[in-house]
Amino acid sequence: MAHKKGGGSSRNGRDSNSKRLGVKRYDGELVTSGSILVRQRGTRIKPGNNVGLGRDYTIFATVDGYVKFEIVRDKRKQVSVYTEQVSA
């Protein structure tokens, strides 16, 4: 028997919606409490000072202040929020 699929129907038309992950507020930006800083899958970036970690690993600010990305031990990245701007 010949195996020919019926014409006109595509078999590959499935894809998931994009999840809009990534960094939302960058180093040095002024943020308000509750602002989302990073959306991620797993803890690619760890939470630091004055930030919280949501159930879906979203990092958000718990105080008003300035965003600071830091390198901690073993070359891990961490994001914190400080009330005064921290120079490099």
mmCIF file with all atom_site columns, C-alpha atoms in Angstrom, residues 18-60:
data_model
loop_
_atom_site.group_PDB
_atom_site.id
_atom_site.type_symbol
_atom_site.label_atom_id
_atom_site.label_alt_id
_atom_site.label_comp_id
_atom_site.label_asym_id
_atom_site.label_entity_id
_atom_site.label_seq_id
_atom_site.pdbx_PDB_ins_code
_atom_site.Cartn_x
_atom_site.Cartn_y
_atom_site.Cartn_z
_atom_site.occupancy
_atom_site.B_iso_or_equiv
_atom_site.pdbx_formal_charge
_atom_site.auth_seq_id
_atom_site.auth_comp_id
_atom_site.auth_asym_id
_atom_site.auth_atom_id
_atom_site.pdbx_PDB_model_num
ATOM 1  C CA . SER A 1 18 ? 6.934  32.623 24.379 1.00 0.00 ? 18 SER A CA 1
ATOM 2  C CA . LYS A 1 19 ? 7.313  33.066 28.139 1.00 0.00 ? 19 LYS A CA 1
ATOM 3  C CA . ARG A 1 20 ? 9.074  36.483 28.091 1.00 0.00 ? 20 ARG A CA 1
ATOM 4  C CA . LEU A 1 21 ? 11.848 35.393 30.447 1.00 0.00 ? 21 LEU A CA 1
ATOM 5  C CA . GLY A 1 22 ? 14.951 37.403 31.257 1.00 0.00 ? 22 GLY A CA 1
ATOM 6  C CA . VAL A 1 23 ? 16.193 40.466 33.099 1.00 0.00 ? 23 VAL A CA 1
ATOM 7  C CA . LYS A 1 24 ? 13.498 43.160 33.408 1.00 0.00 ? 24 LYS A CA 1
ATOM 8  C CA . ARG A 1 25 ? 15.425 45.813 35.381 1.00 0.00 ? 25 ARG A CA 1
ATOM 9  C CA . TYR A 1 26 ? 19.133 46.386 34.852 1.00 0.00 ? 26 TYR A CA 1
ATOM 10 C CA . ASP A 1 27 ? 22.058 47.350 37.100 1.00 0.00 ? 27 ASP A CA 1
ATOM 11 C CA . GLY A 1 28 ? 21.758 50.878 38.474 1.00 0.00 ? 28 GLY A CA 1
ATOM 12 C CA . GLU A 1 29 ? 18.044 51.279 37.717 1.00 0.00 ? 29 GLU A CA 1
ATOM 13 C CA . LEU A 1 30 ? 15.779 52.826 40.354 1.00 0.00 ? 30 LEU A CA 1
ATOM 14 C CA . VAL A 1 31 ? 12.959 50.412 41.261 1.00 0.00 ? 31 VAL A CA 1
ATOM 15 C CA . THR A 1 32 ? 9.971  50.465 43.586 1.00 0.00 ? 32 THR A CA 1
ATOM 16 C CA . SER A 1 33 ? 9.042  47.738 46.038 1.00 0.00 ? 33 SER A CA 1
ATOM 17 C CA . GLY A 1 34 ? 7.349  44.852 44.246 1.00 0.00 ? 34 GLY A CA 1
ATOM 18 C CA . SER A 1 35 ? 9.050  45.499 40.892 1.00 0.00 ? 35 SER A CA 1
ATOM 19 C CA . ILE A 1 36 ? 9.962  42.363 38.968 1.00 0.00 ? 36 ILE A CA 1
ATOM 20 C CA . LEU A 1 37 ? 13.721 42.264 38.354 1.00 0.00 ? 37 LEU A CA 1
ATOM 21 C CA . VAL A 1 38 ? 14.247 38.874 36.678 1.00 0.00 ? 38 VAL A CA 1
ATOM 22 C CA . ARG A 1 39 ? 11.942 36.191 35.260 1.00 0.00 ? 39 ARG A CA 1
ATOM 23 C CA . GLN A 1 40 ? 13.719 32.852 34.990 1.00 0.00 ? 40 GLN A CA 1
ATOM 24 C CA . ARG A 1 41 ? 13.418 29.070 35.024 1.00 0.00 ? 41 ARG A CA 1
ATOM 25 C CA . GLY A 1 42 ? 15.262 27.830 38.094 1.00 0.00 ? 42 GLY A CA 1
ATOM 26 C CA . THR A 1 43 ? 17.725 29.979 40.037 1.00 0.00 ? 43 THR A CA 1
ATOM 27 C CA . ARG A 1 44 ? 20.091 31.005 37.239 1.00 0.00 ? 44 ARG A CA 1
ATOM 28 C CA . ILE A 1 45 ? 20.439 34.268 39.182 1.00 0.00 ? 45 ILE A CA 1
ATOM 29 C CA . LYS A 1 46 ? 20.259 34.023 42.977 1.00 0.00 ? 46 LYS A CA 1
ATOM 30 C CA . PRO A 1 47 ? 18.335 36.464 45.190 1.00 0.00 ? 47 PRO A CA 1
ATOM 31 C CA . GLY A 1 48 ? 20.478 38.806 47.306 1.00 0.00 ? 48 GLY A CA 1
ATOM 32 C CA . ASN A 1 49 ? 19.672 41.657 49.714 1.00 0.00 ? 49 ASN A CA 1
ATOM 33 C CA . ASN A 1 50 ? 16.197 43.248 49.751 1.00 0.00 ? 50 ASN A CA 1
ATOM 34 C CA . VAL A 1 51 ? 14.751 40.965 47.071 1.00 0.00 ? 51 VAL A CA 1
ATOM 35 C CA . GLY A 1 52 ? 12.306 38.062 47.190 1.00 0.00 ? 52 GLY A CA 1
ATOM 36 C CA . LEU A 1 53 ? 12.019 34.828 45.216 1.00 0.00 ? 53 LEU A CA 1
ATOM 37 C CA . GLY A 1 54 ? 8.614  33.830 43.860 1.00 0.00 ? 54 GLY A CA 1
ATOM 38 C CA . ARG A 1 55 ? 7.240  30.318 43.367 1.00 0.00 ? 55 ARG A CA 1
ATOM 39 C CA . ASP A 1 56 ? 8.219  30.437 39.692 1.00 0.00 ? 56 ASP A CA 1
ATOM 40 C CA . TYR A 1 57 ? 11.737 31.727 40.603 1.00 0.00 ? 57 TYR A CA 1
ATOM 41 C CA . THR A 1 58 ? 10.838 35.333 39.729 1.00 0.00 ? 58 THR A CA 1
ATOM 42 C CA . ILE A 1 59 ? 13.078 37.768 41.608 1.00 0.00 ? 59 ILE A CA 1
ATOM 43 C CA . PHE A 1 60 ? 11.350 40.941 42.828 1.00 0.00 ? 60 PHE A CA 1
#
